[in-house]
XYZ file of C-alpha atoms in Angstrom:
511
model
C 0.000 0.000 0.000
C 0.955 3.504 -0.864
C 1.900 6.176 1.660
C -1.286 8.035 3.145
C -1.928 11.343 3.789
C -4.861 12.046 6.510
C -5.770 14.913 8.304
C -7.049 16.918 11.243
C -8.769 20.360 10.710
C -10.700 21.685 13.701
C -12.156 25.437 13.726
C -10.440 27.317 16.799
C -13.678 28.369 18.285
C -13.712 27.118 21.970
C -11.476 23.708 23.654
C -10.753 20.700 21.900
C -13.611 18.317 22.555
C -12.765 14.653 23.246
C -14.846 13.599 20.242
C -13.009 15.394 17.969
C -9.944 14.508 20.106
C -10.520 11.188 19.064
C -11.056 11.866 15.451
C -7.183 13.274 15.836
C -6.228 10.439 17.201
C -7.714 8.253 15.132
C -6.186 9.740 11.997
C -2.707 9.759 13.864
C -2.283 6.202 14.351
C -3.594 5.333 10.746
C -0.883 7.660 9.510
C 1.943 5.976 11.837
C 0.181 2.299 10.927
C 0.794 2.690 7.573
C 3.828 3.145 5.159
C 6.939 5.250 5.701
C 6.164 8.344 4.256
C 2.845 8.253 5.525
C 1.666 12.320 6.490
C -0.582 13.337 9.704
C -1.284 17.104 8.706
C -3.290 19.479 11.182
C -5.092 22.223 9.347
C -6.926 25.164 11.406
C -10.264 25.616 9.674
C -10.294 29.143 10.851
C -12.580 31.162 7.912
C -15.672 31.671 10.582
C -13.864 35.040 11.419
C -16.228 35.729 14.393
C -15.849 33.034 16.659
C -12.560 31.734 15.630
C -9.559 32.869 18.116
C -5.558 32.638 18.417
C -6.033 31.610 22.268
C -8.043 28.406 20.882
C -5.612 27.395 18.611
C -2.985 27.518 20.616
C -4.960 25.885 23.295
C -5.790 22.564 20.475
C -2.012 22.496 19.637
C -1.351 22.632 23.044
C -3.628 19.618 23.384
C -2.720 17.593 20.615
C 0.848 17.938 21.622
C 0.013 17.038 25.285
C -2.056 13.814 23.816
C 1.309 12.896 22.091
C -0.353 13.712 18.664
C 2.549 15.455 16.613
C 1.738 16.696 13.459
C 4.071 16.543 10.152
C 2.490 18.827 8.669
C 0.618 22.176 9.929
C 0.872 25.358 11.911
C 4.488 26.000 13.216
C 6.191 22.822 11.378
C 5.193 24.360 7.973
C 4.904 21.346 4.916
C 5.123 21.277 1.358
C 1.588 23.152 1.138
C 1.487 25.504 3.170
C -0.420 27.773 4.286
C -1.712 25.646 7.003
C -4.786 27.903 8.027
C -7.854 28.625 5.831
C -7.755 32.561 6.568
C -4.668 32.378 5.025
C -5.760 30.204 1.923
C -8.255 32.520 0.248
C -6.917 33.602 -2.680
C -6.578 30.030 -3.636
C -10.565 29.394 -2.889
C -11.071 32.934 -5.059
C -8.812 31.034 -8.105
C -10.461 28.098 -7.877
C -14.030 29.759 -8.041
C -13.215 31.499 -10.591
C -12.388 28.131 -12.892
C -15.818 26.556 -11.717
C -17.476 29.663 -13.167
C -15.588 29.847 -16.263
C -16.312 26.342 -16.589
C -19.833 26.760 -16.234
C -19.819 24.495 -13.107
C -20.988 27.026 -10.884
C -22.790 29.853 -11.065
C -23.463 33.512 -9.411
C -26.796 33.176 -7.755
C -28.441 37.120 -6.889
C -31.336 35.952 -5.096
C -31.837 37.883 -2.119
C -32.987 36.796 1.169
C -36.065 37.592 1.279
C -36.985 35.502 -1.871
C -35.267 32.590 -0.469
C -36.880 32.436 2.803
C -40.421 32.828 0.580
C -38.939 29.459 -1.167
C -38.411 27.691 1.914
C -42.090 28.938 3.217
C -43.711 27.567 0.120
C -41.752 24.218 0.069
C -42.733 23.803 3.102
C -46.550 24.806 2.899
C -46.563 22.227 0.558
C -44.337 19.856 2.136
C -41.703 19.626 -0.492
C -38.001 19.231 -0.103
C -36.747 22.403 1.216
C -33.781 22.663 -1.884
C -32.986 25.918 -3.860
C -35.351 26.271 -6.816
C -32.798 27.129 -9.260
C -33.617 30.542 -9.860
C -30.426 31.692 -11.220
C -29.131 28.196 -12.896
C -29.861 29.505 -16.116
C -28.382 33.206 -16.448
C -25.643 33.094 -19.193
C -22.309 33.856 -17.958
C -21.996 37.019 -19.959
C -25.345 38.289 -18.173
C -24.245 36.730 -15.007
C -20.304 38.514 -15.294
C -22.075 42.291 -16.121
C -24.487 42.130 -12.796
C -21.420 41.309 -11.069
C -19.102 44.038 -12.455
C -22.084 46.453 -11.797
C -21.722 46.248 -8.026
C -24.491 43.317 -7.517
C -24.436 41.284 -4.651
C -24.305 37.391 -5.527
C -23.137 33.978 -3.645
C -22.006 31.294 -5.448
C -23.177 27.924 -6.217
C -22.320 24.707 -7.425
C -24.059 22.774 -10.385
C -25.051 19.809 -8.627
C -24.698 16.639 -11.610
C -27.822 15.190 -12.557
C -26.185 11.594 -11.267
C -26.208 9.739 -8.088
C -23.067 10.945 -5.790
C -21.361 7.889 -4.386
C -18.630 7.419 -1.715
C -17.212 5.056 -0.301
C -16.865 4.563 3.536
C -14.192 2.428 5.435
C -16.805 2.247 8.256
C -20.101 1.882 6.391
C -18.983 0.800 3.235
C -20.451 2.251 -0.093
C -22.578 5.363 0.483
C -25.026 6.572 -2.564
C -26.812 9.912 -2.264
C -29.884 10.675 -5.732
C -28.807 14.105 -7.030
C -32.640 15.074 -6.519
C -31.917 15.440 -2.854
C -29.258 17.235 -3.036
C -29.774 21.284 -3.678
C -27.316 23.211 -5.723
C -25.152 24.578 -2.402
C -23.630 27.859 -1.701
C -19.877 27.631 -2.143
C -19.222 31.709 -1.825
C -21.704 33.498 0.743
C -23.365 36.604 -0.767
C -20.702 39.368 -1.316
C -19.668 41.446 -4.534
C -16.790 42.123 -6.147
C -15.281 44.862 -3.751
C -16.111 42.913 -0.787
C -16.030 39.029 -1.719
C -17.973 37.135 0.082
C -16.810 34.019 2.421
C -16.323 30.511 1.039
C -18.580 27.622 3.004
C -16.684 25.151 5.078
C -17.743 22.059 2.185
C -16.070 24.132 -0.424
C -12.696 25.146 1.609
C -12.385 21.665 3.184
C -12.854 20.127 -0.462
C -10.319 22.359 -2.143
C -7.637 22.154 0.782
C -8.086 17.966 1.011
C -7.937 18.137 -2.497
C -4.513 20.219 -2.824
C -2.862 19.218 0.098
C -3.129 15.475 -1.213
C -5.516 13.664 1.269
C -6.014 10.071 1.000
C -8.296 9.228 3.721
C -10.664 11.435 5.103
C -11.430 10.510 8.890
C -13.965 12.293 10.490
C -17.231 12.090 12.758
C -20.588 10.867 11.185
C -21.896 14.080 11.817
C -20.286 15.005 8.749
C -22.001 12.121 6.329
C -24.636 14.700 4.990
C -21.898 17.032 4.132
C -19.974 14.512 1.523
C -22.489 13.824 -1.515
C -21.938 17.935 -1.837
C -17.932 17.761 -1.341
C -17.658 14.731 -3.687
C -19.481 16.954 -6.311
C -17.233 19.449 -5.822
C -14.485 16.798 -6.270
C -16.053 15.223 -9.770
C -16.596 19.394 -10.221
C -12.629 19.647 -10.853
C -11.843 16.095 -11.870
C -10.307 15.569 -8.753
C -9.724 11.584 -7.214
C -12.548 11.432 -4.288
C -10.747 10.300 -1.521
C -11.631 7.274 0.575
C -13.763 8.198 3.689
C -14.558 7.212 7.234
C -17.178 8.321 9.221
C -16.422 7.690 13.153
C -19.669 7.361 15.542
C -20.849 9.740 17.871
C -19.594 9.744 21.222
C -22.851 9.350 23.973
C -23.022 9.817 27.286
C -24.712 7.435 30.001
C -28.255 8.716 29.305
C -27.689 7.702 25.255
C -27.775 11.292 23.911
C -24.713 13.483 22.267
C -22.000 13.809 24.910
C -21.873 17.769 26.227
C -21.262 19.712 29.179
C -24.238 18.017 30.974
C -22.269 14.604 31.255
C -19.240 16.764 33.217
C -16.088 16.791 31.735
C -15.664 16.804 28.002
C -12.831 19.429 26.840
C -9.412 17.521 26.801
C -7.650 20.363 28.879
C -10.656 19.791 31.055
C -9.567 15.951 31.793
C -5.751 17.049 32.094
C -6.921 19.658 34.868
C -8.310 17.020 36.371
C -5.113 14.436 36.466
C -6.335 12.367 34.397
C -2.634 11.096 32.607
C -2.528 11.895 28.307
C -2.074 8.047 28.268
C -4.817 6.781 30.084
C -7.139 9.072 27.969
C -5.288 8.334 24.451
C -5.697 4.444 25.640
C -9.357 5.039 26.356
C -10.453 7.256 23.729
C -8.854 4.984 20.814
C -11.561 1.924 22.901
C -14.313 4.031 22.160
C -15.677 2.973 19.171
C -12.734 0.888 17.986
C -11.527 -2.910 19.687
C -8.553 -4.947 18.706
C -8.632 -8.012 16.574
C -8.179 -11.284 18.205
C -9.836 -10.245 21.898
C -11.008 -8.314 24.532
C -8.021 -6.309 25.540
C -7.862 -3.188 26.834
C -4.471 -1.445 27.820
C -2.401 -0.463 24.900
C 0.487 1.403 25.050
C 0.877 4.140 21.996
C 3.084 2.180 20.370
C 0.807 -0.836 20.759
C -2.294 0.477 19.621
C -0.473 1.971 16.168
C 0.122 -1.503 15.730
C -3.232 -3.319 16.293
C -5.276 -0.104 14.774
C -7.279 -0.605 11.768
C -10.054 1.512 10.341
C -11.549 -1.859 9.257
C -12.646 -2.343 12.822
C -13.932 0.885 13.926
C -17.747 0.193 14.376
C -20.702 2.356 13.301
C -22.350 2.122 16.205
C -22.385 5.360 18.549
C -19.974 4.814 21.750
C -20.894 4.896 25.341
C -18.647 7.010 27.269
C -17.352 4.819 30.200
C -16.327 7.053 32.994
C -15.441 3.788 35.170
C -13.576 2.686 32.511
C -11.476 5.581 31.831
C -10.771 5.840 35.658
C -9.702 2.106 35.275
C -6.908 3.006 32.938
C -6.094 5.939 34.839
C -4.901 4.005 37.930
C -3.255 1.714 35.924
C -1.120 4.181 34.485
C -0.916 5.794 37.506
C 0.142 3.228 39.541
C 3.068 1.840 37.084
C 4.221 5.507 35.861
C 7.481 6.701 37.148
C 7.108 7.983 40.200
C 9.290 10.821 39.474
C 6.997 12.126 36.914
C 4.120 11.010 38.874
C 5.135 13.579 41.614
C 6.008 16.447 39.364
C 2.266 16.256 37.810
C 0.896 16.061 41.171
C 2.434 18.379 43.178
C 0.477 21.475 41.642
C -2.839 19.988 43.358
C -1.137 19.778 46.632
C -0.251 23.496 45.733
C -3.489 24.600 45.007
C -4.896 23.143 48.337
C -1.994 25.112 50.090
C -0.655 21.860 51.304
C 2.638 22.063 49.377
C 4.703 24.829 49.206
C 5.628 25.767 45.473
C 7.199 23.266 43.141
C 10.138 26.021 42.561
C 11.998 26.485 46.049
C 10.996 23.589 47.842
C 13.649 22.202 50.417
C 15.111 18.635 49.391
C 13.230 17.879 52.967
C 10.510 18.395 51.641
C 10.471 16.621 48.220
C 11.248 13.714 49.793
C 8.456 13.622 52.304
C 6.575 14.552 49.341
C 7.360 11.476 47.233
C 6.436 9.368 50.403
C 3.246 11.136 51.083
C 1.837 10.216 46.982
C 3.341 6.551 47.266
C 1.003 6.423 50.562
C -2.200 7.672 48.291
C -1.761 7.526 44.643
C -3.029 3.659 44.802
C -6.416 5.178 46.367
C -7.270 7.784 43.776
C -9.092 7.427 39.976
C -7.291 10.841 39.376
C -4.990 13.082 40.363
C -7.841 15.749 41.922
C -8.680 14.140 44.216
C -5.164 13.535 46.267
C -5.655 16.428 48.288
C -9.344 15.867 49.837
C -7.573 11.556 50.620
C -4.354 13.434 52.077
C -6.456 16.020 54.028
C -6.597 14.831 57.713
C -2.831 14.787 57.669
C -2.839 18.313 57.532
C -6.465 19.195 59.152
C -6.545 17.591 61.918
C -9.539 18.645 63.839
C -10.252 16.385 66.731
C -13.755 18.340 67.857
C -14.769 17.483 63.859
C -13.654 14.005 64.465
C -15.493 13.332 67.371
C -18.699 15.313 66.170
C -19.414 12.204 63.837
C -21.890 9.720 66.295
C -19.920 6.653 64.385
C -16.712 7.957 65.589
C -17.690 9.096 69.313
C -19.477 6.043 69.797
C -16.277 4.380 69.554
C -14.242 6.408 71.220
C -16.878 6.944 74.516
C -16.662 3.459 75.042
C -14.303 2.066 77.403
C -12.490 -0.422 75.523
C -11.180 2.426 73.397
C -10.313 4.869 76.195
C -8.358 2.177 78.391
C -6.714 1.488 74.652
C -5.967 4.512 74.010
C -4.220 5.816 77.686
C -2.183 2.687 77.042
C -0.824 4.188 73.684
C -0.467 7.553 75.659
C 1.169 5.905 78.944
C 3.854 4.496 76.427
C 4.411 8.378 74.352
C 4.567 9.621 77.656
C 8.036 7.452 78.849
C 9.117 7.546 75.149
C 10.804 10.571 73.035
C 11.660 9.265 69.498
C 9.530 9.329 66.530
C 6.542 6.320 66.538
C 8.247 3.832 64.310
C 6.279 1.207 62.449
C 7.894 -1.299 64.555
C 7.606 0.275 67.821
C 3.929 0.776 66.880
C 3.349 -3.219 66.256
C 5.183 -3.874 69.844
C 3.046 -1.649 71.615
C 0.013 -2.497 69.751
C 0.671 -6.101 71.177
C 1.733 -5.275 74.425
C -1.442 -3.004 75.068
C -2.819 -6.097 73.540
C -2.113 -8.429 76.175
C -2.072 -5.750 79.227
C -6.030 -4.887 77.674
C -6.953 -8.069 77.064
C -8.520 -6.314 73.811
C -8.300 -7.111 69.934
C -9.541 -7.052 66.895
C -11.124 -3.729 65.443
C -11.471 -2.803 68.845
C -7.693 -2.371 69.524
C -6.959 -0.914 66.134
C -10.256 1.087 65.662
C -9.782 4.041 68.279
C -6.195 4.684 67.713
C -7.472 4.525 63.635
C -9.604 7.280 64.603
C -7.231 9.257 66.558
C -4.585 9.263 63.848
C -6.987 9.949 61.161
C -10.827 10.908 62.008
C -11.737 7.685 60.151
C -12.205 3.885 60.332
C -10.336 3.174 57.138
C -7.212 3.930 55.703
C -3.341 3.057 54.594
C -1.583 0.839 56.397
C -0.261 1.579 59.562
C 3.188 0.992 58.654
C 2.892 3.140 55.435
C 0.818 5.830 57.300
C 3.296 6.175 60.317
C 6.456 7.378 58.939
C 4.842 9.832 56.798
C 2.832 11.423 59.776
C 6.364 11.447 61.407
C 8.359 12.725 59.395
C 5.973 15.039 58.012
C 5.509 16.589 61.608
C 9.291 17.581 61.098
C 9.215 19.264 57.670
C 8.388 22.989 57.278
C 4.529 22.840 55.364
C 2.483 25.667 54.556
C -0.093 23.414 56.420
C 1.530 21.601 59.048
C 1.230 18.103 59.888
C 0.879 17.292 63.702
C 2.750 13.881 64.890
C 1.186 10.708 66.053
C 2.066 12.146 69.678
C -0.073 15.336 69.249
C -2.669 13.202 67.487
C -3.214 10.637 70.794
C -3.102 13.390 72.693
C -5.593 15.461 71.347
C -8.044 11.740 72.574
C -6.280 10.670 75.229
C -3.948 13.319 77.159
C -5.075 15.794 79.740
C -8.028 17.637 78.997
C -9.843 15.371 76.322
C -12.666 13.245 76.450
C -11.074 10.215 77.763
C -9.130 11.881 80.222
């Protein structure tokens, strides 16, 4: 097979949407499946002048790069065919309309609005197809070129053939649309010739697939009524239709279009989140796609550019899995590097002003950091939520603690209190840090003075330590409350000392 050239054009006009981020990536790992020389070209579709901005197109390069999507070819990297970005690409749409005109395969249409919203009423009145009635099919060029040159407004439209339009699709296989229902369509909004008017997204796209040598067309199926009008465009200039594929929609739990309602759905939103580029590259390439030969579901990049095919993409619109995704999350964060692991989550501890700045942080410090995400990163689906499992290190409010009934029932009884003046008997004649090992000998020693065990020995000083009945292990949880209590925080920690005390020293409840 021949080198392929696919592409990603999204219009700059708000955050990359993970349905389109998928579209990306789907057309990336074709390109890197394929033969050397295989392209991946990103091209800004930025002629809808009012609601296209720099700061979202910096923000979808931003993303793509963050995904791991590189481009070849595109904004920045330049290519062979540049320009890269439609704004910058008109005077090749102007050339190219004026050869369809010449060529009497479009024509300057100079009906105004008002007579083509009484079309549309009447079609509809009588419950006809709501197409352009052809009005202006039939002016002769000459007639058509003088109206212009005297200052008439006009659009321009195509001469839809008077023959089926056929594609086909890699997803749905071969796609015929009858030329009856299909209306001649605007390629050049109404304009004149001192102020052109602004060529329609099918006509651009078309021209700049066309040019720019694109092989496969990858896309969502919300574009399938928009391709019996670009293939005429194609046949239009004799130009090779390309091969298409049309990728489902994207739904959310309640079956309809995935938006804002469902929560997340912007990829800088997921990243702000801590949800890892792999884990959502891995999990958007499952959604709609599977690999031959079973059910599995953790694929490295490398991996999945060599078990993708288009072949197996399904038509079928795709579920969006939030358990899943936070699946593949853990994964990734659990076997990442804990290095990197740190570095990306360090700026939530920030943010909850438990961490001083990543910048000028003592070595101290960094290490008690590492120790304090190996003690929670196993517990979390993302990186958000580190701060609200790490919290009662750092707020330790023993009135709070006792104010839940669970908690002081426990604690009022006197199992835990005589438990819990042994722990405080033993800080009191000891002046180290609480080791994990001295911990287990005086757990079993206030085991046998006590005569207590179970959940009932480990339960109150649980609650002490942390306000709750669950948690890391007391060997893992023990050094970091230790050594923590020695570091300079922002929020400090207290030790396991201060902690007992707060239940069973002087002045508390069980005194």
């Amino acid at each position: 097979m021949a080198p392929v050239r696919v592409r990603f054009a999204p219009s700059p006009t708000g955050m990359l949407h993970v349905g389109n981020a998928r579209t990306a990536l789907f057309n990336w790992l074709f390109a890197r499946g394929q033969e050397p020389g295989s392209v991946f070209v990103l091209r800004v579709e930025d002629t809808d002048v009012e609601r296209s901005e720099e700061k979202h197109e910096l923000q979808l390069m931003e993303d793509l790069l963050w995904l791991g999507l590189r481009w070849d070819e595109g904004p920045v990297t330049g290519g062979p065919y540049a320009p890269y970005r439609q704004s910058e690409r008109l005077a090749v749409y102007a050339r190219h309309t004026e050869q369809l005109l010449t060529e009497r395969k479009a024509y300057r249409c100079f009906c105004t609005v008002e007579e083509l919203e009484a079309d549309r009423e009447l079609a509809l009145a009588t419950h006809q197809p709501q197409n352009y009635v052809g009005r202006c099919r039939a002016i002769p060029l000459e007639e058509s070129t003088a109206r212009a040159a005297a200052g008439e407004s006009f659009a321009v439209r195509l001469r839809i053939p008077e023959h089926p339009l056929r594609f086909h699709d890699l997803v749905r296989g071969p796609v015929e649309f009858p030329h009856e229902t299909i209306s001649d369509p605007v390629l050049v909004r109404s304009g004149n010739l001192k102020e052109p008017g602004t060529p329609v997204y099918n006509y651009v796209v078309t021209v700049d697939d066309a040019l720019m040598g694109i092989t496969h067309v990858i896309r969502g199926d919300d574009h399938i009524s928009n391709t019996p009008r670009q293939v005429a465009i194609y046949e239009a200039f004799d130009w090779q239709v390309p091969e298409f594929a049309h990728l489902s929609t994207i739904l959310g739990a309640d079956r309809e279009r995935l938006s804002k309602r469902h929560g997340a759905t912007s990829v800088a939103s997921f990243r702000d989140m801590g949800i890892l580029p792999e884990a959502l590259v891995n999990y958007l390439a499952l959604l709609g796609w599977g690999p031959a030969g079973g059910d599995r579901e953790i694929f490295s990049a490398e991996e999945l550019v060599q078990a993708f095919q288009l072949e197996r993409v399904t038509a079928s619109p795709a579920v969006f899995d939030w358990d899943k995704l936070h699946y593949l999350n853990r994964h990734y964060l659990k076997t990442g590097d804990p290095a990197r692991m740190l570095e990306l989550a360090w700026p939530f501890f920030t943010g909850a002003g438990l961490l001083p700045p990543r910048g000028a942080t003592p070595p101290e410090i960094r290490g008690w950091a590492a120790s304090l995400l190996a003690l929670f990163l196993h517990s979390v689906n993302q990186l958000d939520e580190l701060p609200a499992r790490a919290g009662f290190l750092f707020a330790f409010d023993p009135a709070s603690i006792q104010a839940d009934p669970e908690n002081a029932a426990i604690l009022a009884s006197e199992g835990a209190q005589r438990v819990l003046a042994a722990f405080e008997s033993r800080l009191a004649a000891y002046t180290g840090p609480v080791t994990a090992e001295i911990f287990k000998q005086w757990m079993n020693e206030i085991k046998v003075e006590t005569g207590i065990k179970g959940k009932d020995l480990f339960h109150p000083v649980r609650i002490a330590l942390t306000g709750a009945h669950s948690g890391p292990e007391f060997d893992k949880l023990l050094p970091v409350i230790e050594h923590g209590a020695e570091v300079p925080l922002p929020t400090p920690v207290l030790s396991v000392r201060e902690r007992i005390r707060a239940f069973a020293g002087p002045g508390s409840q069980q005194a």
